Coordinates of C-alpha atoms and ligand atoms in Angstrom, one line a residue:
X1 CA 3.3 38.2 -17.4
X2 CA 2.2 38.9 -14.1
X3 CA -1.2 40.6 -14.3
X4 CA -3.4 41.6 -11.6
X5 CA -6.8 42.5 -11.1
X6 CA -7.5 43.8 -8.0
X7 CA -6.4 47.1 -7.6
X8 CA -3.8 46.7 -5.2
X9 CA -5.5 49.4 -2.4
X10 CA -4.6 48.5 1.0
X11 CA -7.8 47.8 2.9
X12 CA -7.4 49.6 6.2
X13 CA -9.2 46.9 8.5
X14 CA -9.3 49.3 11.6
X15 CA -7.1 52.0 13.1
X16 CA -3.4 49.1 13.2
X17 CA -4.8 47.0 10.4
X18 CA -4.7 47.2 7.4
X19 CA -4.9 44.0 4.2
X20 CA -4.1 44.1 0.4
X21 CA -4.6 41.7 -2.4
X22 CA -3.6 40.6 -5.7
X23 CA -4.7 38.6 -7.9
X24 CA -2.4 36.8 -10.7
X25 CA -4.8 36.2 -13.2
X26 CA -2.2 33.7 -15.2
X27 CA -2.1 31.4 -12.8
X28 CA -4.4 32.0 -10.2
X29 CA -2.8 33.5 -7.1
X30 CA -4.5 34.9 -4.8
X31 CA -1.7 36.6 -2.7
X32 CA -2.9 38.5 1.4
X33 CA -0.8 40.5 2.5
X34 CA -1.1 41.7 6.1
X35 CA 0.0 45.0 7.4
X36 CA 0.6 46.4 11.3
X37 CA 0.7 49.8 11.5
X38 CA 2.0 50.5 8.1
X39 CA 4.5 47.7 8.3
X40 CA 4.6 44.3 6.1
X41 CA 3.9 41.5 8.8
X42 CA 2.5 38.8 6.6
X43 CA 1.4 37.5 3.8
X44 CA -0.3 34.7 2.2
X45 CA -0.2 32.9 -1.3
X46 CA -3.5 30.4 -1.8
X47 CA -3.9 28.4 -4.5
X48 CA -7.8 27.1 -5.7
X49 CA -7.3 24.1 -3.5
X50 CA -6.0 25.7 -0.7
X51 CA -9.0 28.4 -0.8
X52 CA -11.4 25.7 -1.1
X53 CA -10.6 24.1 2.2
X54 CA -9.9 27.5 4.2
X55 CA -13.9 28.7 3.0
X56 CA -14.7 25.0 4.0
X57 CA -15.7 24.6 0.3
X58 CA -17.6 28.3 0.0
X59 CA -15.3 29.0 -2.4
X60 CA -13.5 26.9 -5.0
X61 CA -11.6 28.9 -6.5
X62 CA -9.0 31.8 -6.0
X63 CA -11.1 34.0 -8.2
X64 CA -14.3 33.6 -6.1
X65 CA -12.4 34.1 -3.2
X66 CA -11.1 37.1 -4.3
X67 CA -14.0 38.5 -5.3
X68 CA -15.8 37.4 -2.0
X69 CA -13.2 39.6 0.2
X70 CA -13.8 42.4 -2.2
X71 CA -17.6 42.7 -1.9
X72 CA -16.7 42.8 1.7
X73 CA -14.1 44.7 2.4
X74 CA -16.5 47.2 -0.1
X75 CA -19.3 46.5 3.3
X76 CA -18.2 45.8 5.8
X77 CA -20.1 48.9 7.4
X78 CA -22.7 45.9 8.0
X79 CA -23.2 44.5 11.9
X80 CA -22.8 41.4 10.2
X81 CA -19.7 41.5 7.8
X82 CA -16.2 41.7 9.2
X83 CA -12.8 40.4 8.1
X84 CA -10.7 41.3 11.8
X85 CA -7.4 40.4 12.2
X86 CA -7.1 37.2 15.3
X87 CA -4.3 35.3 16.3
X88 CA -1.7 38.4 17.0
X89 CA -1.7 38.4 13.2
X90 CA -1.6 35.3 12.3
X91 CA -5.3 34.7 10.7
X92 CA -7.7 37.1 8.9
X93 CA -11.5 36.0 10.7
X94 CA -14.8 36.6 7.9
X95 CA -17.6 37.0 8.8
X96 CA -20.9 37.8 6.8
X97 CA -24.5 36.9 6.0
X98 CA -25.4 34.8 3.9
X99 CA -29.7 34.5 2.9
X100 CA -31.4 31.6 1.7
X101 CA -34.6 29.8 1.3
X102 CA -37.9 31.7 0.6
X103 CA -38.1 33.8 3.3
X104 CA -34.6 34.6 2.8
X105 CA -33.6 33.7 5.8
X106 CA -30.0 34.6 6.4
X107 CA -27.1 32.2 8.8
X108 CA -23.9 33.5 9.4
X109 CA -21.2 32.0 7.6
X110 CA -17.7 32.9 8.7
X111 CA -13.9 31.2 7.8
X112 CA -10.3 31.9 8.7
X113 CA -7.2 32.7 6.5
X114 CA -4.5 31.3 8.5
X115 CA -1.1 32.6 7.7
X116 CA 1.3 30.4 7.4
X117 CA 3.0 29.5 10.7
X118 CA 6.6 28.9 8.3
X119 CA 6.7 32.1 6.5
X120 CA 5.7 34.3 9.7
X121 CA 7.6 37.7 10.5
X122 CA 7.5 35.7 13.9
X123 CA 7.9 38.8 16.5
X124 CA 10.6 39.3 19.3
X125 CA 8.6 36.9 21.9
X126 CA 8.3 34.4 19.5
X127 CA 12.0 34.3 18.6
X128 CA 12.5 33.8 22.7
X129 CA 10.5 30.9 22.7
X130 CA 13.0 27.2 22.1
X131 CA 12.7 25.1 19.2
X132 CA 10.2 22.8 18.5
X133 CA 9.3 20.6 15.2
X134 CA 5.4 21.6 16.8
X135 CA 3.8 24.7 15.0
X136 CA 3.5 27.4 16.5
X137 CA -0.6 27.8 15.2
X138 CA -2.1 24.1 15.3
X139 CA -5.4 25.2 13.0
X140 CA -2.3 25.2 10.1
X141 CA -1.7 22.1 10.6
X142 CA -5.4 21.3 11.0
X143 CA -6.2 22.3 7.9
X144 CA -3.5 21.0 5.9
X145 CA -4.3 17.7 7.4
X146 CA -8.1 17.3 6.9
X147 CA -6.7 19.0 2.9
X148 CA -4.8 15.5 3.1
X149 CA -7.3 13.7 4.5
X150 CA -9.8 14.8 1.5
X151 CA -7.5 14.8 -1.0
X152 CA -6.4 11.7 0.0
X153 CA -10.0 10.1 0.1
X154 CA -10.6 11.9 -3.0
X155 CA -7.8 9.7 -4.3
X156 CA -8.7 6.5 -3.2
X157 CA -12.9 6.8 -4.7
X158 CA -11.0 8.1 -8.2
X159 CA -8.8 5.9 -8.9
X160 CA -10.8 3.6 -11.2
X161 CA -11.1 6.7 -13.2
X162 CA -7.4 6.9 -13.5
X163 CA -5.0 4.7 -15.8
X164 CA -3.6 2.0 -13.7
X165 CA -0.3 3.6 -14.0
X166 CA 1.9 6.2 -16.3
X167 CA 5.4 6.9 -17.4
X168 CA 7.3 9.4 -14.9
X169 CA 7.9 12.8 -17.1
X170 CA 11.9 12.6 -17.2
X171 CA 11.9 16.1 -15.6
X172 CA 9.9 14.5 -12.7
X173 CA 12.3 12.0 -12.2
X174 CA 15.1 14.9 -12.1
X175 CA 13.5 16.8 -10.0
X176 CA 12.7 14.1 -7.4
X177 CA 16.6 12.9 -8.1
X178 CA 18.5 16.5 -7.4
X179 CA 21.0 16.8 -4.3
X180 CA 20.4 19.5 -3.2
X181 CA 20.0 19.5 0.5
X182 CA 17.2 20.8 1.9
X183 CA 18.3 23.1 5.6
X184 CA 15.9 25.5 5.5
X185 CA 12.4 24.8 5.5
X186 CA 9.6 25.7 3.8
X187 CA 5.9 25.9 4.1
X188 CA 4.3 22.5 4.4
X189 CA 1.9 23.5 2.4
X190 CA 3.6 24.5 -0.7
X191 CA 6.4 21.1 0.7
X192 CA 2.3 19.2 -0.1
X193 CA 2.1 21.3 -3.3
X194 CA 5.4 18.9 -4.7
X195 CA 3.5 15.8 -3.5
X196 CA 0.7 16.1 -5.2
X197 CA 3.0 17.1 -8.5
X198 CA 5.7 14.5 -8.0
X199 CA 4.7 12.2 -5.9
X200 CA 1.3 11.3 -6.5
X201 CA 0.6 10.8 -10.0
X202 CA 2.9 8.2 -10.2
X203 CA 2.0 5.1 -8.2
X204 CA 3.7 1.1 -9.6
X205 CA -0.6 0.9 -9.4
X206 CA -1.7 -1.5 -7.5
X207 CA -4.4 0.1 -5.7
X208 CA -6.0 0.0 -9.1
X209 CA -8.7 -2.4 -10.1
X210 CA -7.3 -2.7 -13.0
X211 CA -4.0 -4.0 -11.8
X212 CA -3.4 -7.7 -11.3
X213 CA 0.9 -8.0 -12.1
X214 CA 2.9 -9.8 -9.5
X215 CA 1.1 -10.0 -6.2
X216 CA 0.1 -6.4 -4.7
X217 CA -2.2 -6.4 -2.0
X218 CA -4.7 -2.9 -2.5
X219 CA -4.6 -2.0 1.0
X220 CA -8.6 -0.1 2.2
X221 CA -8.9 3.2 3.0
X222 CA -9.6 1.8 6.5
X223 CA -6.2 0.8 6.7
X224 CA -5.1 4.1 5.5
X225 CA -6.7 6.3 8.6
X226 CA -4.6 3.2 10.6
X227 CA -1.5 3.9 9.1
X228 CA -2.4 8.1 10.7
X229 CA -3.3 7.8 13.9
X230 CA 0.0 4.5 13.8
X231 CA 2.6 7.6 12.4
X232 CA 0.7 10.2 15.2
X233 CA 0.9 7.0 17.8
X234 CA 4.5 6.6 16.3
X235 CA 5.0 3.7 19.0
X236 CA 8.1 2.0 19.0
X237 CA 6.7 -1.7 19.6
X238 CA 9.7 -3.8 20.9
X239 CA 7.8 -3.8 24.0
X240 CA 6.8 -2.1 27.4
X241 CA 3.5 -1.4 28.9
X242 CA 1.8 0.2 26.2
X243 CA -1.1 -0.8 24.5
X244 CA 0.3 -1.4 21.1
X245 CA 1.9 -5.0 22.3
X246 CA -1.7 -6.1 23.3
X247 CA -3.3 -5.5 20.0
X248 CA -0.7 -7.2 18.4
X249 CA -1.0 -10.6 20.6
X250 CA -4.2 -9.9 19.9
X251 CA -3.9 -10.2 15.9
X252 CA -2.0 -12.7 16.8
X253 CA -4.0 -15.0 18.9
X254 CA -6.6 -14.1 15.8
X255 CA -3.7 -15.6 13.3
X256 CA -3.5 -19.0 15.0
X257 CA -7.0 -19.7 15.2
X258 CA -7.0 -18.5 11.4
X259 CA -4.4 -21.1 10.6
X260 CA -5.5 -23.5 12.6
X261 CA -2.4 -23.5 15.0
X262 CA -3.2 -24.1 18.5
X263 CA -4.0 -20.4 20.1
X264 CA -1.6 -20.1 23.2
X265 CA 2.1 -19.8 24.5
X266 CA 3.1 -23.4 22.9
X267 CA 3.1 -21.9 19.9
X268 CA 4.8 -17.7 18.9
X269 CA 4.5 -15.7 16.5
X270 CA 5.3 -11.8 15.1
X271 CA 4.3 -9.5 12.5
X272 CA 7.3 -8.4 10.4
X273 CA 7.9 -7.0 7.0
X274 CA 6.5 -9.6 4.6
X275 CA 7.2 -12.8 3.8
X276 CA 10.9 -12.6 2.8
X277 CA 11.2 -12.1 6.4
X278 CA 8.9 -14.6 8.1
X279 CA 10.9 -17.5 6.1
X280 CA 14.3 -16.0 7.5
X281 CA 13.0 -16.7 10.7
X282 CA 11.6 -19.7 10.3
X283 CA 14.9 -21.5 8.8
X284 CA 16.4 -19.5 12.0
X285 CA 14.7 -21.1 14.6
X286 CA 14.5 -24.8 12.7
X287 CA 18.5 -24.2 12.7
X288 CA 18.0 -23.7 16.3
X289 CA 16.6 -26.6 16.6
X290 CA 18.6 -28.8 14.8
X291 CA 21.7 -27.2 16.2
X292 CA 25.0 -28.4 14.6
X293 CA 23.5 -30.5 12.7
X294 CA 24.0 -30.4 9.0
X295 CA 20.6 -29.3 7.1
X296 CA 19.5 -29.8 3.5
X297 CA 16.6 -27.6 2.3
X298 CA 14.2 -29.8 -0.2
X299 CA 11.8 -27.4 -1.7
X300 CA 10.0 -27.3 -5.3
X301 CA 11.0 -25.7 -8.5
X302 CA 7.9 -23.4 -8.2
X303 CA 8.5 -21.7 -5.0
X304 CA 9.8 -17.8 -3.9
X305 CA 12.9 -17.0 -4.3
X306 CA 12.6 -15.5 -0.3
X307 CA 13.4 -18.9 0.3
X308 CA 17.0 -19.4 -1.7
X309 CA 17.9 -15.9 0.2
X310 CA 17.5 -17.3 4.1
X311 CA 19.1 -19.9 3.2
X312 CA 22.3 -18.4 1.6
X313 CA 22.2 -15.8 4.4
X314 CA 21.5 -18.8 7.2
X315 CA 24.7 -20.7 5.6
X316 CA 23.1 -22.9 3.9
X317 CA 25.5 -24.4 1.1
X318 CA 24.2 -24.4 -2.8
X319 CA 24.8 -28.0 -2.6
X320 CA 21.7 -28.9 0.2
X321 CA 19.3 -26.7 -1.5
X322 CA 17.7 -29.5 -3.2
X323 CA 15.2 -28.9 -6.1
X324 CA 12.4 -31.5 -6.0
X325 CA 10.4 -31.2 -9.6
X326 CA 6.9 -30.9 -9.8
X327 CA 3.8 -32.8 -10.9
X328 CA 1.1 -32.4 -13.0
X329 CA -0.5 -29.7 -10.9
X330 CA 2.5 -27.9 -10.5
X331 CA 2.5 -29.2 -7.5
X332 CA 6.3 -30.3 -5.3
X333 CA 5.9 -34.1 -6.6
X334 CA 6.0 -36.3 -3.4
X335 CA 7.1 -39.3 -4.5
X336 CA 10.3 -38.1 -5.7
X337 CA 10.2 -35.7 -2.4
X338 CA 10.5 -38.5 0.0
X339 CA 12.9 -40.9 -1.7
X340 CA 15.0 -37.9 -2.3
X341 CA 15.0 -37.2 1.7
X342 CA 18.7 -38.1 2.9
X343 CA 18.0 -39.7 6.1
X344 CA 21.9 -38.8 7.3
X345 CA 20.7 -35.1 7.5
X346 CA 18.2 -32.6 9.2
X347 CA 15.6 -31.3 6.1
X348 CA 14.0 -27.8 6.2
X349 CA 11.0 -28.6 4.5
X350 CA 8.8 -26.4 2.1
X351 CA 5.4 -26.8 0.7
X352 CA 3.3 -23.3 -1.0
X353 CA 0.5 -22.5 -0.2
X354 CA 0.2 -20.5 -3.3
X355 CA 3.0 -20.1 -5.5
X356 CA 4.0 -17.3 -7.0
X357 CA 4.5 -18.1 -10.7
X358 CA 0.9 -20.1 -11.3
X359 CA -1.2 -20.2 -7.8
X360 CA -0.7 -24.3 -7.5
X361 CA -0.7 -24.9 -3.5
X362 CA 1.4 -28.2 -3.0
X363 CA -0.5 -31.2 -1.2
X364 CA -0.2 -29.6 2.5
X365 CA -1.8 -32.9 4.3
X366 CA 0.7 -35.0 2.3
X367 CA 3.2 -32.9 3.4
X368 CA 2.8 -32.7 6.8
X369 CA 2.4 -36.5 6.9
X370 CA 5.8 -36.7 5.5
X371 CA 7.1 -34.6 7.4
X372 CA 5.5 -36.6 11.0
X373 CA 6.9 -39.8 10.4
X374 CA 10.5 -38.2 11.7
X375 CA 9.5 -34.6 13.6
X376 CA 13.2 -34.9 15.2
X377 CA 14.8 -34.4 11.3
X378 CA 12.1 -32.7 9.7
X379 CA 11.3 -29.1 9.9
X380 CA 7.6 -28.6 7.1
X381 CA 7.5 -24.9 6.3
X382 CA 4.4 -23.5 4.6
X383 CA 5.2 -20.3 2.4
X384 CA 1.7 -19.0 2.5
X385 CA 2.3 -15.7 1.4
X386 CA 0.4 -15.2 -1.0
X387 CA -2.9 -18.1 0.1
X388 CA -2.4 -18.7 3.5
X389 CA -5.0 -15.6 4.9
X390 CA -7.6 -17.1 2.2
X391 CA -8.4 -19.5 5.2
X392 CA -10.4 -16.7 6.4
X393 CA -13.0 -18.0 3.6
X394 CA -14.5 -20.7 4.3
X395 CA -14.9 -22.2 1.2
X396 CA -11.3 -21.6 -0.1
X397 CA -10.0 -22.8 4.0
X398 CA -10.1 -27.1 2.5
X399 CA -7.3 -26.0 -0.2
X400 CA -5.0 -25.7 2.3
X401 CA -5.7 -28.4 4.8
X402 CA -2.6 -29.6 6.4
X403 CA -1.2 -25.9 7.1
X404 CA -2.7 -25.7 10.2
X405 CA 0.3 -28.8 10.9
X406 CA 2.9 -26.9 9.8
X407 CA 6.3 -26.1 11.8
X408 CA 7.0 -22.4 10.7
X409 CA 4.0 -20.3 8.8
X410 CA 5.2 -17.3 6.8
X411 CA 2.4 -15.6 5.2
X412 CA 1.4 -11.9 4.0
X413 CA -1.2 -9.4 5.0
X414 CA -0.2 -6.9 2.7
X415 CA -1.6 -9.1 0.0
X416 CA -4.3 -10.8 0.4
X417 CA -5.7 -9.9 3.1
X418 CA -5.6 -5.7 2.0
X419 CA -3.6 -4.4 4.9
X420 CA -1.5 -1.7 4.4
X421 CA 2.1 -2.2 3.3
X422 CA 4.5 -3.9 5.2
X423 CA 3.0 -6.3 7.2
X424 CA 4.1 -9.7 7.3
X425 CA 3.8 -12.4 9.7
X426 CA 5.3 -15.9 11.2
X427 CA 3.8 -18.5 13.8
X428 CA 5.8 -20.9 15.1
X429 CA 4.2 -23.9 16.7
X430 CA 7.3 -23.8 18.8
X431 CA 6.9 -21.1 20.8
X432 CA 10.2 -21.6 23.7
X433 CA 12.2 -22.6 20.5
X434 CA 11.7 -19.6 18.7
X435 CA 12.2 -17.3 21.5
X436 CA 15.3 -19.0 22.1
X437 CA 17.1 -18.5 18.5
X438 CA 16.6 -14.4 19.0
X439 CA 16.2 -13.4 22.7
X440 CA 19.1 -11.8 24.0
X441 CA 19.6 -11.2 27.8
X442 CA 18.0 -8.0 28.4
X443 CA 19.8 -4.9 28.4
X444 CA 21.1 -4.1 31.9
X445 CA 19.7 -1.4 32.3
X446 CA 16.3 -2.7 31.6
X447 CA 16.1 -4.2 34.7
X448 CA 17.1 -1.5 36.8
X449 CA 13.5 0.0 37.5
X450 CA 11.0 -2.6 39.2
X451 CA 6.9 -1.1 37.9
X452 CA 7.2 1.8 35.6
X453 CA 7.1 1.6 30.9
X454 CA 9.9 -1.3 30.8
X455 CA 9.8 -4.9 30.6
X456 CA 10.5 -6.9 33.6
X457 CA 13.5 -9.9 32.7
X458 CA 10.7 -12.7 31.7
X459 CA 8.2 -10.5 30.3
X460 CA 7.5 -11.3 26.8
X461 CA 9.0 -9.1 24.5
X462 CA 8.1 -8.9 20.7
X463 CA 12.4 -8.3 20.1
X464 CA 12.7 -11.8 21.6
X465 CA 11.2 -13.0 18.7
X466 CA 12.8 -11.3 15.5
X467 CA 15.8 -9.1 14.4
X468 CA 14.5 -6.0 15.3
X469 CA 14.6 -4.0 18.0
X470 CA 12.9 -0.6 17.2
X471 CA 9.8 -1.7 14.9
X472 CA 6.9 0.1 14.5
X473 CA 3.3 -0.8 15.2
X474 CA 2.2 -2.7 12.2
X475 CA -0.3 -4.0 14.4
X476 CA -3.0 -1.0 14.5
X477 CA -3.6 -1.1 10.6
X478 CA -4.5 -5.2 10.9
X479 CA -6.7 -4.6 13.8
X480 CA -9.2 -1.6 12.5
X481 CA -9.3 -3.3 8.9
X482 CA -10.5 -6.8 10.9
X483 CA -12.5 -5.1 13.0
X484 CA -13.7 -2.4 10.6
X485 CA -15.3 -4.7 7.8
X486 CA -15.2 -8.1 9.5
X487 CA -13.3 -11.4 8.1
X488 CA -16.3 -12.5 6.6
X489 CA -16.3 -10.3 4.1
X490 CA -12.7 -10.5 3.3
X491 CA -13.1 -13.7 2.9
X492 CA -15.9 -12.8 0.5
X493 CA -14.0 -11.2 -1.3
X494 CA -11.4 -13.2 -1.5
X495 CA -13.6 -16.2 -3.1
X496 CA -15.2 -13.3 -5.3
X497 CA -10.7 -12.3 -5.9
X498 CA -11.2 -17.0 -6.6
X499 CA -14.7 -16.9 -9.9
X500 CA -13.2 -14.0 -11.0
X501 CA -10.2 -15.6 -12.1
X502 CA -12.3 -18.4 -12.9
X503 CA -14.7 -16.3 -15.0
X504 CA -11.0 -14.8 -16.9
X505 CA -10.6 -18.2 -17.8
X506 CA -14.3 -19.0 -19.0
X507 CA -13.9 -15.9 -20.7
X508 CA -10.6 -17.0 -23.0
X509 CA -12.1 -20.3 -23.5
X510 CA -15.5 -19.8 -24.5
X511 CA -15.4 -16.5 -26.2
X512 CA -11.2 -16.5 -27.4
X513 CA -10.3 -19.2 -27.8
X514 CA -9.0 -18.7 -31.1
X515 CA -6.8 -15.9 -30.5
X516 CA -6.3 -16.6 -26.3
X517 CA -4.7 -19.0 -24.7
X518 CA -5.2 -20.2 -21.0
X519 CA -1.1 -21.9 -20.2
X520 CA -1.6 -23.5 -16.6
X521 CA -4.7 -24.6 -14.5
X522 CA -6.3 -21.9 -12.5
X523 CA -5.5 -23.1 -8.6
X524 CA -6.3 -19.9 -7.0
X525 CA -6.7 -17.1 -8.1
X526 CA -3.8 -16.8 -11.2
X527 CA -4.2 -17.4 -14.3
X528 CA -1.3 -17.3 -16.9
X529 CA -2.8 -16.8 -20.6
X530 CA -1.0 -15.7 -23.6
X531 CA -2.4 -14.2 -27.2
X532 CA -1.5 -16.8 -30.1
X533 CA -2.6 -18.6 -32.7
X534 CA -3.1 -22.0 -33.5
X535 CA 0.0 -23.0 -35.1
X536 CA 2.6 -23.2 -32.2
X537 CA 6.0 -25.0 -33.5
X538 CA 9.7 -23.7 -32.6
X539 CA 9.8 -21.2 -35.1
X540 CA 6.8 -19.7 -34.0
X541 CA 7.0 -19.9 -30.6
X542 CA 9.7 -17.1 -30.5
X543 CA 7.7 -14.9 -32.4
X544 CA 4.4 -15.2 -29.9
X545 CA 6.7 -15.1 -27.7
X546 CA 7.8 -11.9 -28.7
X547 CA 4.4 -11.0 -29.7
X548 CA 3.4 -11.6 -25.7
X549 CA 6.1 -9.6 -24.7
X550 CA 5.7 -6.2 -26.5
X551 CA 1.7 -6.5 -25.8
X552 CA 2.5 -6.9 -21.9
X553 CA 4.5 -3.9 -22.2
X554 CA 2.0 -1.8 -24.7
X555 CA -0.5 -2.6 -22.2
X556 CA 1.2 -0.9 -19.1
X557 CA 2.6 2.1 -20.9
X558 CA -1.8 2.4 -22.1
X559 CA -2.2 2.8 -18.8
X560 CA -5.2 -0.1 -19.2
X561 CA -3.8 -2.8 -16.7
X562 CA -1.0 -4.1 -15.1
X563 CA -0.3 -7.9 -15.7
X564 CA 3.4 -9.8 -15.1
X565 CA 5.5 -11.8 -16.8
X566 CA 6.0 -15.8 -16.4
X567 CA 7.4 -18.2 -18.2
X568 CA 5.6 -21.4 -18.1
X569 CA 7.7 -24.8 -18.8
X570 CA 11.0 -22.7 -18.9
X571 CA 10.1 -21.5 -22.6
X572 CA 6.6 -20.1 -23.2
X573 CA 6.3 -16.2 -22.0
X574 CA 2.8 -16.0 -20.8
X575 CA 0.8 -12.6 -19.2
X576 CA 0.2 -14.3 -15.7
X577 CA -3.0 -12.2 -13.7
X578 CA -2.8 -12.7 -10.1
X579 CA -6.2 -11.3 -8.2
X580 CA -5.8 -9.6 -5.2
X581 CA -7.9 -6.9 -5.9
X582 CA -11.0 -5.7 -3.6
X583 CA -11.8 -3.0 -6.2
X584 CA -11.6 -5.6 -9.6
X585 CA -15.2 -5.6 -11.3
X586 CA -15.9 -8.7 -13.4
X587 CA -16.6 -5.7 -16.4
X588 CA -12.9 -4.9 -15.3
X589 CA -12.4 -7.9 -16.8
X590 CA -14.4 -8.0 -19.8
X591 CA -12.7 -4.7 -21.0
X592 CA -9.0 -6.1 -20.3
X593 CA -9.4 -8.6 -23.0
X594 CA -11.3 -6.1 -25.6
X595 CA -8.3 -3.7 -25.0
X596 CA -6.0 -6.7 -25.2
X597 CA -7.7 -7.8 -28.0
X598 CA -7.2 -4.5 -29.7
X599 CA -3.7 -3.9 -29.9
X600 CA -2.9 -7.4 -29.7
X601 CA -4.6 -7.5 -33.4
X602 CA -2.6 -4.0 -34.6
X603 CA 0.4 -5.9 -33.8
X604 CA 0.2 -8.9 -35.6
X605 CA -0.1 -5.9 -38.4
X606 CA 3.6 -5.5 -38.4
X607 CA 5.6 -7.0 -40.4
X608 CA 8.0 -9.0 -38.1
X609 CA 5.0 -10.9 -36.5
X610 CA 4.1 -11.9 -40.0
X611 CA 5.8 -15.5 -39.8
X612 CA 3.9 -16.3 -37.0
X613 CA 0.3 -17.7 -39.5
X614 CA 3.7 -19.5 -41.6
Ligands
PLP1 C1 4.9 -17.2 -3.3 C2 5.7 -15.7 -2.4 N1 6.7 -16.7 -1.5 C3 7.0 -15.0 -1.1 C4 6.9 -13.4 -1.3 C5 7.5 -12.9 -0.6 O1 7.0 -11.9 0.6 P1 7.6 -10.4 0.5 O2 7.9 -9.5 -0.4 O3 5.8 -10.4 1.6 O4 8.3 -10.5 1.2 C6 5.9 -13.6 -2.9 C7 5.9 -12.2 -2.7 O5 5.3 -12.1 -3.8 C8 5.3 -14.7 -2.6 O6 4.7 -14.8 -3.4

């Protein structure tokens, strides 16, 4: 039941204007209604968050604001105190003195309460205005914007206090899935409230310090701010005479330098949504080179499946997809590879700079040597989704020697370079060929002008290098991130992640080897492990797999951490930890092991797992 504390008195502000304040003690909602000559012009309902923003954090709650307004309305006789209607009835200006210090010094404080524009009775003049999505009063947008920025910064700051993941309640899912069309607009404050309730609390978790599942990057606070600038500029980044093109070209120069490619126009590159698209582009350029000839794709059993999708899309038949076994380091077996290459066809040979399962790095130098034997028929491609950017680190760079000799590199910046999703890149050693693969004669209307904003025929145009014409400005978030943090620091965080993976292995092997087992060599930042008992015969393997599966689900569902599943050697179920996380601390690893063992020991007591130790 609604109960209003304030007495609903109409307070006369001047001859024409009056306000009424209602405070709802049940939901802490404060309703302010504005009257002009006795006619209700406008009203606003505030929650605690809005209250805090409007009053520049002077009143944290609606209760406080209610008390403040009530007091002020009683005291408006003093010169320093006033409540005025301004902006044609769109705002209330509230001014009052505050006293501080031993001398009881006085400061005048003021703030505005803006009535939301979307619920405004617009009045005759405004009805005649032509429509636009711009607000009539930018102040409300500014206040909402400030609040969203404040909230998002708090969201990042406090992420450690949140569970890594929380399941979405069914009613929230249904709310988001309901299909009623939003035909009539509503206040952005109300829309933002819905976001706070239904969207923000339910991420997959990859910005959390204990998210180590799959290969998901954190992004960063600076990257998030860059995205706001990007969306504000809302530029279409295909070409033309605009800053975004030059920023992207600068980024590509930096990336060429990091990857050890010649930093000139003989090599080309473009920012894309991720490695999957970068792989399609790489293969398309190789196909162009081998124009009309039979192409076979050679790759190890550990290679990411985006390669297969690219091949399917580009019409490469299944029988021409040749899987090469790996050696004991889970690298593509070079001897078997060189024996398998069919000399009657062209080859697209794939090396991984960090495989998705265990993070193993193929012998890129060996692959480059092999391909250099017949560069007219052999194309050396590197899937660098995870590891290529680790060349930012002087210490890790040596792991990727040979990458600089590739014909094409597909890699991600949204993973280990901490750029917000989406951002990947493809670099191609053969710029002319790259352009020839995608460029079309420019539309006639682009060539109609001699000057102005459009690129002329022959001028640089990003869409000549990729699948898309309309493309957003991915470069700003990269630019702002790299310039703010510096490549050295990012490289050091990568080293820290690699050290953390080794530290985790060490913890297991030194202190928990009777209960935990590392299942694959750790060459980068990925650890595959499981809970186990020393007895490991075939029957027990099935049970162990079952127990580990169960364990992994509980770890995720209880919000402790996120690690993801993998299968080692086609039979052993593994929990897989991939640390590409600038927020992870060693203490997270300790805590994780403690919780993991706690749950595993409980599970082990269940009757269904009793025979594990038999
Ligand atoms: C090794 C590897 N290659 C390719 C990909 C696909 O990258 P994206 O999701 O950016 O398209 C991934 C994704 O995790 C990966 O780990």
